Tab-separated table of C-alpha atoms and ligand atoms in Angstrom:
chain	number	residue	atom	x	y	z
A	30	MET	CA	145.354	89.865	170.972
A	31	ALA	CA	147.679	87.007	170.090
A	32	LYS	CA	151.202	87.770	169.042
A	33	HIS	CA	151.552	87.274	165.315
A	34	SER	CA	153.433	88.684	162.435
A	35	LEU	CA	152.048	91.674	160.542
A	36	THR	CA	149.297	90.981	158.069
A	37	ARG	CA	149.772	92.381	154.622
A	38	ARG	CA	147.249	95.145	155.287
A	39	GLU	CA	148.959	96.144	158.509
A	40	PHE	CA	152.259	96.231	156.655
A	41	ILE	CA	150.768	98.341	153.878
A	42	ASN	CA	149.104	100.665	156.391
A	43	LEU	CA	152.384	101.099	158.229
A	44	SER	CA	154.218	101.727	154.982
A	45	ALA	CA	151.506	104.077	153.756
A	46	GLY	CA	151.480	105.890	157.088
A	47	ALA	CA	155.226	106.314	157.042
A	48	LEU	CA	155.179	107.385	153.433
A	49	ALA	CA	152.210	109.665	153.993
A	50	ALA	CA	154.017	111.328	156.870
A	51	ALA	CA	157.010	111.779	154.634
A	52	SER	CA	155.291	112.635	151.366
A	53	THR	CA	151.784	114.123	151.895
A	54	THR	CA	152.072	117.806	151.314
A	55	THR	CA	149.543	120.299	152.549
A	56	ILE	CA	148.173	122.343	149.699
A	57	LEU	CA	147.268	125.969	150.278
A	58	LEU	CA	143.889	126.641	148.670
A	59	GLN	CA	143.501	129.891	146.788
A	60	PRO	CA	140.502	132.177	147.390
A	61	GLN	CA	137.983	132.589	144.582
A	62	LYS	CA	138.807	135.264	142.059
A	63	LEU	CA	136.066	137.750	142.854
A	64	PHE	CA	136.793	139.808	139.767
A	65	ALA	CA	136.785	136.857	137.351
A	66	ALA	CA	134.795	137.338	134.180
A	67	GLY	CA	131.258	136.072	134.500
A	68	ARG	CA	131.082	136.268	138.273
A	69	LEU	CA	130.510	139.959	138.559
A	70	ALA	CA	129.917	142.662	136.048
A	71	LEU	CA	131.261	145.695	137.797
A	72	SER	CA	129.609	148.295	135.601
A	73	ASP	CA	126.560	148.939	137.770
A	74	LYS	CA	126.824	148.775	141.496
A	75	ILE	CA	124.424	146.817	143.643
A	76	ARG	CA	123.262	149.018	146.503
A	77	PHE	CA	122.514	147.255	149.729
A	78	ALA	CA	121.462	148.147	153.246
A	79	SER	CA	122.165	146.196	156.392
A	80	ILE	CA	119.227	145.617	158.745
A	81	GLY	CA	120.747	144.597	162.054
A	82	THR	CA	124.254	145.908	162.581
A	83	GLY	CA	125.297	144.093	165.729
A	84	VAL	CA	128.274	141.772	165.840
A	85	ARG	CA	127.485	139.866	162.644
A	86	GLY	CA	126.083	142.865	160.813
A	87	CYS	CA	129.321	144.775	161.424
A	88	GLU	CA	131.381	141.756	160.325
A	89	HIS	CA	129.375	141.747	157.118
A	90	LEU	CA	129.818	145.457	156.560
A	91	GLN	CA	133.561	145.106	156.955
A	92	ALA	CA	133.640	142.067	154.646
A	93	SER	CA	131.550	143.937	152.056
A	94	LEU	CA	134.479	146.311	151.539
A	95	SER	CA	136.324	143.394	149.870
A	96	VAL	CA	133.441	142.473	147.561
A	97	PRO	CA	133.643	144.331	144.264
A	98	GLY	CA	130.631	145.988	142.667
A	99	ILE	CA	128.559	146.654	145.766
A	100	GLU	CA	127.947	149.649	147.976
A	101	CYS	CA	126.375	149.994	151.393
A	102	VAL	CA	123.849	152.850	151.203
A	103	GLY	CA	122.085	152.397	154.522
A	104	VAL	CA	122.320	150.812	157.932
A	105	CYS	CA	119.508	150.067	160.336
A	106	ASP	CA	119.510	148.938	163.932
A	107	LEU	CA	117.352	149.263	167.037
A	108	TYR	CA	120.301	150.269	169.209
A	109	ASP	CA	121.787	153.698	168.463
A	110	SER	CA	125.429	152.893	169.251
A	111	ARG	CA	125.257	150.292	166.538
A	112	HIS	CA	124.661	153.032	163.982
A	113	THR	CA	128.083	154.386	164.919
A	114	ALA	CA	129.639	150.898	164.908
A	115	ALA	CA	128.126	150.211	161.477
A	116	ARG	CA	129.418	153.481	160.022
A	117	GLU	CA	132.860	152.633	161.360
A	118	ALA	CA	132.679	149.079	159.963
A	119	VAL	CA	131.763	150.243	156.495
A	120	ASN	CA	134.212	153.093	156.716
A	121	ASN	CA	131.614	155.720	155.821
A	122	PRO	CA	130.689	158.165	158.612
A	123	SER	CA	127.839	159.635	156.590
A	124	VAL	CA	126.008	156.501	155.479
A	125	ALA	CA	122.292	156.878	156.303
A	126	ALA	CA	121.333	155.229	159.593
A	127	THR	CA	117.883	154.554	161.019
A	128	ARG	CA	116.014	152.453	163.572
A	129	ASP	CA	113.129	151.864	161.152
A	130	TYR	CA	113.696	149.047	158.662
A	131	ARG	CA	110.507	149.895	156.758
A	132	SER	CA	112.011	153.230	155.727
A	133	VAL	CA	114.969	151.285	154.300
A	134	LEU	CA	112.627	149.060	152.304
A	135	ASP	CA	110.833	152.155	150.956
A	136	ARG	CA	114.056	153.456	149.403
A	137	LYS	CA	114.201	153.027	145.630
A	138	ASP	CA	118.009	153.139	145.643
A	139	VAL	CA	118.268	149.999	147.804
A	140	ASP	CA	118.510	146.863	145.638
A	141	SER	CA	119.058	144.286	148.340
A	142	VAL	CA	119.137	143.940	152.101
A	143	LEU	CA	121.284	142.010	154.464
A	144	ILE	CA	119.304	140.802	157.479
A	145	ALA	CA	121.477	140.221	160.547
A	146	THR	CA	118.966	140.651	163.341
A	147	MET	CA	118.055	138.295	166.156
A	148	ASP	CA	116.465	135.171	164.693
A	149	HIS	CA	112.883	135.903	165.807
A	150	GLN	CA	112.924	139.033	163.625
A	151	HIS	CA	114.121	137.315	160.435
A	152	ARG	CA	110.716	136.324	159.089
A	153	ARG	CA	108.906	139.633	159.124
A	154	ILE	CA	111.847	141.654	157.765
A	155	PHE	CA	112.549	138.974	155.127
A	156	GLU	CA	108.924	138.884	153.985
A	157	ASP	CA	108.558	142.666	153.973
A	158	ALA	CA	111.808	142.937	151.999
A	159	CYS	CA	110.613	140.400	149.415
A	160	ALA	CA	107.298	142.262	149.094
A	161	ALA	CA	109.247	145.500	148.582
A	162	GLY	CA	111.144	143.888	145.685
A	163	LYS	CA	114.508	143.596	147.454
A	164	ASP	CA	116.829	140.616	147.138
A	165	VAL	CA	117.756	139.234	150.545
A	166	TYR	CA	120.847	137.892	152.254
A	167	CYS	CA	119.436	136.517	155.508
A	168	GLU	CA	121.640	135.356	158.313
A	169	LYS	CA	121.387	131.794	159.538
A	170	PRO	CA	119.380	130.115	160.869
A	171	MET	CA	116.886	131.338	158.316
A	172	SER	CA	113.881	130.533	160.486
A	173	HIS	CA	113.015	130.797	164.151
A	174	THR	CA	110.233	128.204	163.767
A	175	VAL	CA	109.319	125.590	161.172
A	176	GLU	CA	106.264	127.647	160.213
A	177	ASP	CA	108.407	130.757	159.699
A	178	GLY	CA	110.650	128.878	157.278
A	179	PHE	CA	107.916	127.735	154.909
A	180	SER	CA	106.277	131.151	154.973
A	181	MET	CA	109.645	132.740	154.039
A	182	VAL	CA	110.128	130.291	151.159
A	183	ASP	CA	106.659	131.199	149.867
A	184	ALA	CA	107.416	134.926	150.109
A	185	ALA	CA	110.688	134.585	148.174
A	186	HIS	CA	108.963	132.574	145.446
A	187	LYS	CA	105.888	134.788	145.281
A	188	HIS	CA	107.994	137.900	144.758
A	189	ASN	CA	110.651	136.165	142.650
A	190	ARG	CA	113.560	137.277	144.857
A	191	MET	CA	117.149	136.078	145.014
A	192	VAL	CA	117.953	134.814	148.503
A	193	ALA	CA	121.126	133.688	150.215
A	194	VAL	CA	121.105	132.257	153.723
A	195	GLY	CA	124.148	132.955	155.846
A	196	SER	CA	126.035	129.722	156.562
A	197	GLN	CA	129.108	130.974	154.799
A	198	ARG	CA	130.969	127.646	154.906
A	199	VAL	CA	128.875	126.703	151.879
A	200	SER	CA	130.933	129.204	149.850
A	201	SER	CA	134.282	128.294	151.402
A	202	VAL	CA	137.101	127.093	149.155
A	203	LEU	CA	137.791	124.405	151.774
A	204	TYR	CA	134.266	123.034	151.488
A	205	ALA	CA	134.407	123.234	147.690
A	206	LYS	CA	137.502	121.005	147.799
A	207	ALA	CA	135.780	118.658	150.283
A	208	LYS	CA	132.790	118.395	147.937
A	209	GLU	CA	135.082	117.688	144.999
A	210	ILE	CA	136.692	114.796	146.906
A	211	TYR	CA	133.303	113.514	148.136
A	212	ASP	CA	131.815	113.649	144.625
A	213	SER	CA	134.846	111.882	143.124
A	214	GLY	CA	133.754	108.669	144.845
A	215	LYS	CA	137.135	108.239	146.544
A	216	LEU	CA	135.432	107.728	149.906
A	217	GLY	CA	133.389	104.792	148.619
A	218	GLU	CA	130.001	104.722	150.283
A	219	VAL	CA	129.499	107.069	153.234
A	220	PHE	CA	127.018	105.918	155.842
A	221	SER	CA	128.338	107.787	158.861
A	222	ILE	CA	129.019	111.513	159.315
A	223	ASN	CA	130.079	113.040	162.594
A	224	ALA	CA	130.557	116.712	163.402
A	225	TYR	CA	131.112	118.899	166.428
A	226	TRP	CA	131.683	122.515	167.328
A	227	ASP	CA	132.934	123.031	170.859
A	228	ARG	CA	133.870	126.276	172.637
A	229	ASN	CA	135.028	126.851	176.163
A	230	SER	CA	134.717	130.480	177.204
A	231	PRO	CA	132.022	132.862	178.436
A	232	SER	CA	132.108	134.601	175.051
A	233	GLY	CA	131.680	131.235	173.306
A	234	ALA	CA	128.651	130.711	175.574
A	235	TRP	CA	127.214	134.157	174.595
A	236	VAL	CA	127.894	135.796	177.970
A	237	TYR	CA	128.593	139.087	176.195
A	238	PRO	CA	129.284	142.247	178.221
A	239	ILE	CA	126.404	144.733	178.369
A	240	PRO	CA	127.406	148.076	176.785
A	241	PRO	CA	127.403	150.885	179.397
A	242	ASP	CA	124.955	153.079	177.440
A	243	ALA	CA	122.288	150.377	177.027
A	244	SER	CA	118.899	151.759	178.083
A	245	GLU	CA	115.348	152.157	176.865
A	246	LYS	CA	116.449	155.506	175.441
A	247	THR	CA	119.188	154.040	173.263
A	248	ILE	CA	117.353	150.793	172.356
A	249	ASP	CA	113.945	150.431	170.706
A	250	TRP	CA	112.795	147.742	173.115
A	251	LYS	CA	109.202	147.730	171.829
A	252	GLU	CA	110.339	146.914	168.300
A	253	PHE	CA	112.691	144.223	169.590
A	254	LEU	CA	109.701	142.501	171.205
A	255	VAL	CA	107.671	142.270	168.002
A	256	GLY	CA	107.033	138.560	167.455
A	257	ALA	CA	107.902	137.746	171.074
A	258	PRO	CA	106.065	137.979	174.422
A	259	SER	CA	106.047	141.357	176.113
A	260	VAL	CA	108.547	141.608	179.004
A	261	PRO	CA	110.039	144.624	180.828
A	262	PHE	CA	113.263	146.100	179.436
A	263	ASP	CA	116.104	143.695	180.072
A	264	PRO	CA	119.499	144.326	178.449
A	265	ILE	CA	120.542	140.738	179.205
A	266	ARG	CA	117.766	139.449	176.973
A	267	PHE	CA	118.693	141.974	174.269
A	268	PHE	CA	122.437	141.320	174.173
A	269	ARG	CA	122.443	137.628	175.150
A	270	TRP	CA	119.344	136.763	173.142
A	271	ARG	CA	120.698	133.361	172.008
A	272	CYS	CA	120.071	132.055	175.527
A	273	TYR	CA	116.279	132.559	175.259
A	274	LYS	CA	113.696	130.596	173.298
A	275	ASP	CA	111.725	133.715	172.376
A	276	TYR	CA	114.557	135.088	170.221
A	277	GLY	CA	116.956	132.259	169.333
A	278	GLU	CA	117.395	128.494	169.204
A	279	GLY	CA	120.448	128.012	171.422
A	280	LEU	CA	123.267	125.882	170.051
A	281	GLY	CA	120.995	124.406	167.389
A	282	GLY	CA	120.451	127.751	165.685
A	283	ASP	CA	123.902	129.103	166.437
A	284	LEU	CA	126.190	126.219	165.464
A	285	PHE	CA	124.339	123.055	164.385
A	286	VAL	CA	123.032	124.970	161.399
A	287	HIS	CA	126.590	125.665	160.176
A	288	LEU	CA	127.514	121.992	160.524
A	289	LEU	CA	124.320	120.831	158.817
A	290	SER	CA	124.774	123.343	156.000
A	291	GLY	CA	128.309	122.051	155.403
A	292	ILE	CA	127.105	118.441	155.435
A	293	HIS	CA	124.147	119.155	153.149
A	294	PHE	CA	126.385	121.055	150.741
A	295	ILE	CA	129.133	118.418	150.560
A	296	THR	CA	126.698	115.497	150.230
A	297	SER	CA	124.332	117.369	147.850
A	298	THR	CA	121.469	116.882	150.301
A	299	ASN	CA	118.505	119.197	149.973
A	300	GLU	CA	115.904	117.825	152.331
A	301	PRO	CA	115.482	117.863	156.099
A	302	ALA	CA	116.614	114.942	158.220
A	303	GLN	CA	113.892	112.315	158.671
A	304	ARG	CA	114.230	112.147	162.449
A	305	ALA	CA	116.434	113.287	165.290
A	306	GLU	CA	117.144	112.330	168.859
A	307	SER	CA	118.951	114.682	171.230
A	308	SER	CA	120.584	114.440	174.587
A	309	GLY	CA	122.536	117.003	176.569
A	310	GLY	CA	122.124	119.295	179.530
A	311	LEU	CA	122.863	122.621	181.158
A	312	PHE	CA	125.941	121.839	183.225
A	313	HIS	CA	127.948	125.006	183.662
A	314	PHE	CA	126.331	128.216	182.403
A	315	LYS	CA	123.435	128.254	184.866
A	316	ASP	CA	122.780	131.962	184.403
A	317	GLY	CA	119.044	131.815	183.741
A	318	ARG	CA	119.384	130.658	180.156
A	319	GLU	CA	116.809	128.346	178.649
A	320	PHE	CA	119.104	126.263	176.421
A	321	PRO	CA	121.592	123.513	177.277
A	322	ASP	CA	125.352	124.120	177.136
A	323	LEU	CA	125.847	120.614	175.766
A	324	ILE	CA	123.700	119.073	173.061
A	325	GLU	CA	124.283	115.893	171.105
A	326	THR	CA	121.915	114.854	168.328
A	327	MET	CA	121.642	111.787	166.105
A	328	TYR	CA	119.952	112.379	162.761
A	329	ASP	CA	118.576	109.891	160.242
A	330	TYR	CA	118.884	110.750	156.575
A	331	PRO	CA	117.814	108.335	153.830
A	332	LYS	CA	121.364	107.353	152.845
A	333	PHE	CA	123.423	108.025	155.977
A	334	ARG	CA	123.350	108.877	159.654
A	335	VAL	CA	124.714	112.083	161.183
A	336	THR	CA	125.780	112.719	164.762
A	337	LEU	CA	126.351	116.306	165.924
A	338	ARG	CA	127.615	117.758	169.169
A	339	CYS	CA	128.038	121.249	170.530
A	340	ASN	CA	129.714	121.544	173.898
A	341	LEU	CA	130.354	124.871	175.603
A	342	ASN	CA	132.591	123.202	178.187
A	343	ASN	CA	135.562	122.164	176.075
A	344	ASN	CA	137.515	123.913	173.350
A	345	GLY	CA	137.369	121.164	170.721
A	346	GLY	CA	136.899	123.594	167.826
A	347	GLU	CA	135.040	122.832	164.619
A	348	PHE	CA	135.108	119.383	163.020
A	349	ILE	CA	133.278	117.349	160.393
A	350	ALA	CA	134.171	113.775	159.388
A	351	PHE	CA	132.781	111.676	156.556
A	352	TYR	CA	133.503	107.995	157.159
A	353	GLY	CA	133.413	106.051	153.881
A	354	THR	CA	134.022	102.436	152.955
A	355	GLN	CA	137.181	103.473	151.088
A	356	GLY	CA	138.418	106.483	152.997
A	357	THR	CA	137.837	109.222	155.539
A	358	LEU	CA	137.429	112.933	154.853
A	359	LEU	CA	138.062	115.266	157.793
A	360	ILE	CA	137.546	119.004	158.115
A	361	LYS	CA	139.160	120.413	161.258
A	362	ASP	CA	138.892	124.185	161.558
A	363	ASN	CA	140.649	125.482	158.403
A	364	THR	CA	142.255	122.188	157.360
A	365	LEU	CA	140.865	119.415	155.186
A	366	SER	CA	142.383	115.963	154.900
A	367	PHE	CA	141.510	112.788	153.073
A	368	LYS	CA	142.911	109.417	154.102
A	369	PRO	CA	142.161	106.418	151.903
A	370	GLU	CA	141.711	102.942	153.324
A	371	ASP	CA	143.423	99.869	151.916
A	372	THR	CA	140.541	97.636	150.916
A	373	ARG	CA	142.553	95.024	149.036
A	374	PRO	CA	141.930	91.408	150.150
A	375	ASP	CA	143.711	90.313	153.299
A	376	PRO	CA	143.836	86.945	155.079
A	377	GLU	CA	142.066	86.719	158.405
A	378	GLY	CA	144.563	88.012	160.959
A	379	TYR	CA	142.756	87.608	164.257
A	380	SER	CA	140.292	84.802	164.793
A	381	VAL	CA	142.544	82.089	163.296
A	382	PHE	CA	144.761	82.461	166.367
A	383	GLY	CA	142.099	80.426	168.144
A	384	TRP	CA	142.789	77.610	165.670
A	385	PRO	CA	145.365	74.809	166.047
A	386	LYS	CA	148.636	75.721	164.345
A	387	GLU	CA	148.327	73.091	161.651
A	388	MET	CA	144.864	74.254	160.639
A	389	ARG	CA	145.948	77.896	160.736
A	390	ASP	CA	149.046	77.215	158.609
A	391	ALA	CA	146.919	75.352	156.092
A	392	TYR	CA	144.501	78.286	155.971
A	393	TYR	CA	147.332	80.742	155.329
A	394	LYS	CA	148.917	78.525	152.686
A	395	LYS	CA	145.624	78.207	150.833
A	396	TRP	CA	144.945	81.929	151.086
A	397	HIS	CA	148.376	82.888	149.807
A	398	ASP	CA	148.155	80.361	146.984
A	399	GLU	CA	144.906	82.021	145.935
A	400	HIS	CA	146.266	85.556	146.435
A	401	PRO	CA	149.883	85.655	145.307
A	402	GLU	CA	151.570	88.594	147.054
A	403	PRO	CA	153.612	91.107	145.151
A	404	PRO	CA	157.312	91.084	146.058
A	405	ALA	CA	157.551	93.125	149.234
A	406	LEU	CA	160.097	95.589	147.924
A	407	GLY	CA	158.203	96.089	144.708
A	408	TRP	CA	155.039	97.324	146.436
A	409	LYS	CA	153.982	100.659	145.183
A	410	VAL	CA	152.072	102.513	147.839
A	411	ASP	CA	149.553	104.678	146.047
A	412	HIS	CA	147.420	105.259	149.124
A	413	THR	CA	148.896	108.470	150.435
A	414	GLY	CA	146.520	111.082	151.775
A	415	GLU	CA	145.700	114.616	150.739
A	416	SER	CA	145.643	117.699	152.910
A	417	TYR	CA	144.467	121.261	152.210
A	418	VAL	CA	144.410	124.470	154.190
A	419	THR	CA	142.947	127.930	153.632
A	420	PRO	CA	145.392	130.819	153.440
A	421	PRO	CA	145.851	133.133	156.450
A	422	GLY	CA	143.190	135.849	156.477
A	423	TYR	CA	140.874	133.903	154.156
A	424	SER	CA	137.211	134.941	154.598
A	425	ASP	CA	134.414	132.637	153.503
A	426	THR	CA	132.030	135.475	154.410
A	427	VAL	CA	133.507	137.543	151.568
A	428	ASP	CA	133.047	134.590	149.196
A	429	HIS	CA	129.493	134.000	150.440
A	430	GLN	CA	128.576	137.632	149.882
A	431	ALA	CA	130.239	137.595	146.447
A	432	ASN	CA	128.223	134.517	145.448
A	433	PHE	CA	125.025	136.222	146.579
A	434	TYR	CA	125.681	139.406	144.605
A	435	ALA	CA	126.643	137.322	141.561
A	436	ALA	CA	123.206	135.688	141.874
A	437	VAL	CA	121.557	139.091	142.201
A	438	ARG	CA	123.105	139.987	138.846
A	439	SER	CA	122.646	136.687	137.041
A	440	ARG	CA	119.269	135.767	138.629
A	441	LYS	CA	120.642	132.229	139.005
A	442	PRO	CA	120.069	130.995	142.581
A	443	VAL	CA	122.927	130.349	144.961
A	444	VAL	CA	123.319	126.880	146.509
A	445	GLU	CA	122.239	128.086	149.948
A	446	ASN	CA	118.986	129.634	148.803
A	447	GLU	CA	115.725	129.831	150.760
A	448	VAL	CA	114.879	126.145	150.215
A	449	PHE	CA	118.321	124.951	151.344
A	450	GLY	CA	118.252	127.369	154.290
A	451	ASN	CA	114.810	126.175	155.321
A	452	HIS	CA	115.916	122.542	155.326
A	453	THR	CA	118.986	123.122	157.504
A	454	SER	CA	116.961	125.297	159.886
A	455	ILE	CA	114.484	122.438	160.274
A	456	GLY	CA	117.478	120.396	161.438
A	457	CYS	CA	117.954	122.827	164.371
A	458	HIS	CA	114.267	122.707	165.197
A	459	LEU	CA	114.290	118.892	165.145
A	460	ALA	CA	117.229	118.842	167.584
A	461	ASN	CA	115.538	121.256	169.985
A	462	PHE	CA	112.143	119.555	169.708
A	463	SER	CA	113.728	116.254	170.698
A	464	TYR	CA	115.771	117.803	173.526
A	465	PHE	CA	112.914	119.707	175.131
A	466	ASN	CA	110.215	117.064	174.632
A	467	LYS	CA	112.525	114.181	175.587
A	468	CYS	CA	111.392	112.180	172.575
A	469	ILE	CA	112.416	111.282	169.066
A	470	ALA	CA	111.543	114.164	166.727
A	471	VAL	CA	110.138	112.974	163.402
A	472	TRP	CA	109.895	115.156	160.326
A	473	ASP	CA	106.482	114.760	158.679
A	474	PRO	CA	106.826	116.092	155.123
A	475	ALA	CA	103.100	115.802	154.430
A	476	SER	CA	102.049	118.179	157.200
A	477	LYS	CA	105.385	120.078	157.147
A	478	LYS	CA	105.551	119.637	160.902
A	479	ILE	CA	107.719	117.974	163.514
A	480	VAL	CA	105.844	115.237	165.372
A	481	LYS	CA	106.704	113.039	168.347
A	482	GLY	CA	108.191	109.679	167.370
B	511	NAD	N1	127.052	133.313	159.837
B	511	NAD	C1	127.701	133.473	160.979
B	511	NAD	O1	128.824	133.034	161.161
B	511	NAD	C2	127.018	134.243	162.078
B	511	NAD	C3	127.770	134.712	163.151
B	511	NAD	C4	127.110	135.429	164.135
B	511	NAD	C5	125.746	135.655	164.046
B	511	NAD	N2	125.052	135.174	162.984
B	511	NAD	C6	123.613	135.428	162.874
B	511	NAD	O2	123.445	136.822	162.631
B	511	NAD	C7	122.274	137.305	163.283
B	511	NAD	C8	122.668	138.424	164.228
B	511	NAD	O3	123.553	137.941	165.214
B	511	NAD	P1	124.491	138.941	166.022
B	511	NAD	O4	125.465	138.122	166.748
B	511	NAD	O5	124.983	140.006	165.124
B	511	NAD	O6	123.434	139.547	167.046
B	511	NAD	P2	123.515	140.976	167.734
B	511	NAD	O7	122.639	140.921	168.923
B	511	NAD	O8	124.942	141.380	167.935
B	511	NAD	O9	122.886	141.952	166.647
B	511	NAD	C9	121.543	141.871	166.231
B	511	NAD	C10	121.084	143.285	165.953
B	511	NAD	O10	119.828	143.230	165.271
B	511	NAD	C11	119.146	144.422	165.618
B	511	NAD	N3	117.726	144.277	165.328
B	511	NAD	C12	116.843	143.392	165.847
B	511	NAD	N4	115.623	143.597	165.337
B	511	NAD	C13	115.736	144.626	164.479
B	511	NAD	C14	114.819	145.331	163.659
B	511	NAD	N5	113.532	145.010	163.617
B	511	NAD	N6	115.275	146.344	162.906
B	511	NAD	C15	116.583	146.698	162.928
B	511	NAD	N7	117.506	146.069	163.705
B	511	NAD	C16	117.077	145.058	164.466
B	511	NAD	C17	119.410	144.587	167.102
B	511	NAD	O11	119.232	145.915	167.485
B	511	NAD	C18	120.846	144.109	167.228
B	511	NAD	O12	121.760	145.180	167.271
B	511	NAD	C19	121.655	136.095	163.968
B	511	NAD	O13	120.677	135.542	163.130
B	511	NAD	C20	122.818	135.145	164.125
B	511	NAD	O14	122.440	133.798	164.184
B	511	NAD	C21	125.663	134.495	162.011
């Protein structure tokens, strides 16, 4: 690039950058007030049972202790040691525990259930729970297949149940602030959204240790296989189920769904992507798994494009960026920042350096005559950014649960209800369809199916 003096925009950007560095303060967001009037009436408790008390189920049970007006009255899991873990998590050694979820649904004192099982079990427990008159918090991704998702939506509607799907970012104070900024129009028009979630450890790649007591005596293997092909007992498949197509959806179902839920929430999108194209590969974790450890997907939505990546070979963390014509909104882990762009008119600062000096000078003179500049020292830079962070210990899971139980009381649906959850799950299925079939995956709303593009 030719040497030339700073254009006005470059000067303003430099000034704004310097000022932003000096003056942008990071604002600590406050958690929702769970006890606020109107959100929860604490007089009668909602009694819930957790079906599936593995890692996520236990996290939920622990989080539930911070949600007012609810009580865990039962826990259910196919693996006996998880009954103990669940009782410990909910701090109640005598809470009823069973392997049989149907007996939980038969209980009249259970108002709602929290489903945190492997994904291939979501549909049948969800539909049985709806038929039994229970409200349902179902972990993400809501569906294991596209067909499952629509059947679950029908069941919730048929039985008039309140449903929350478990991408808890949708209830996060950070995402609420991001939505507020997005809705304010400060970003201008947003055509490009990019997100990633990268982890770089065996645990991040689901290579979980197998508990020493795992056996066909302690695990109801037959029940685990319902909805999946019959195979001999294999603790690897039970504890590392995300690696296998029969039970999970790999990175699509584990992490894409969180990113898509955040994007749908912030942009007020409630429809599946129109098409998707994935690339990726299994580069490192060649342990018999059926899913890639790197997947990158481009999605088409009517008003913007989305690119997602999950990489299990780098610790990039969690990130979403909204690139607008007037600014950029970034979410990186627990921090949100907005940086406006200076879109005021500027003379051409590049290509005129291929012009003869006289012509270039005449161009600049004319431009400046038509755009009188403010006196340099009088410029007021009003383009500083904004930055927000969640407080240490903040739990969006607590907020997500609280929103669900508020809906159970008010009978007003949460944002991430069964329809929203179905649409983001379809996003995972589109990504995997494209990856495994090596084609563009097209969403056909008429047939409610994914077809080859
Ligand atoms: N929202 C989040 O941040 C988040 C985080 C982790 C997991 N998840 C989701 O939560 C769900 C569970 O994941 P996890 O990591 O806890 O898995 P996990 O393997 O640790 O636990 C799943 C448990 O479900 C039990 N189970 C399966 N079928 C059952 C049945 N019919 N009846 C009773 N129990 C049954 C199993 O015995 C197992 O203990 C998945 O859908 C996962 O995608 C969500």
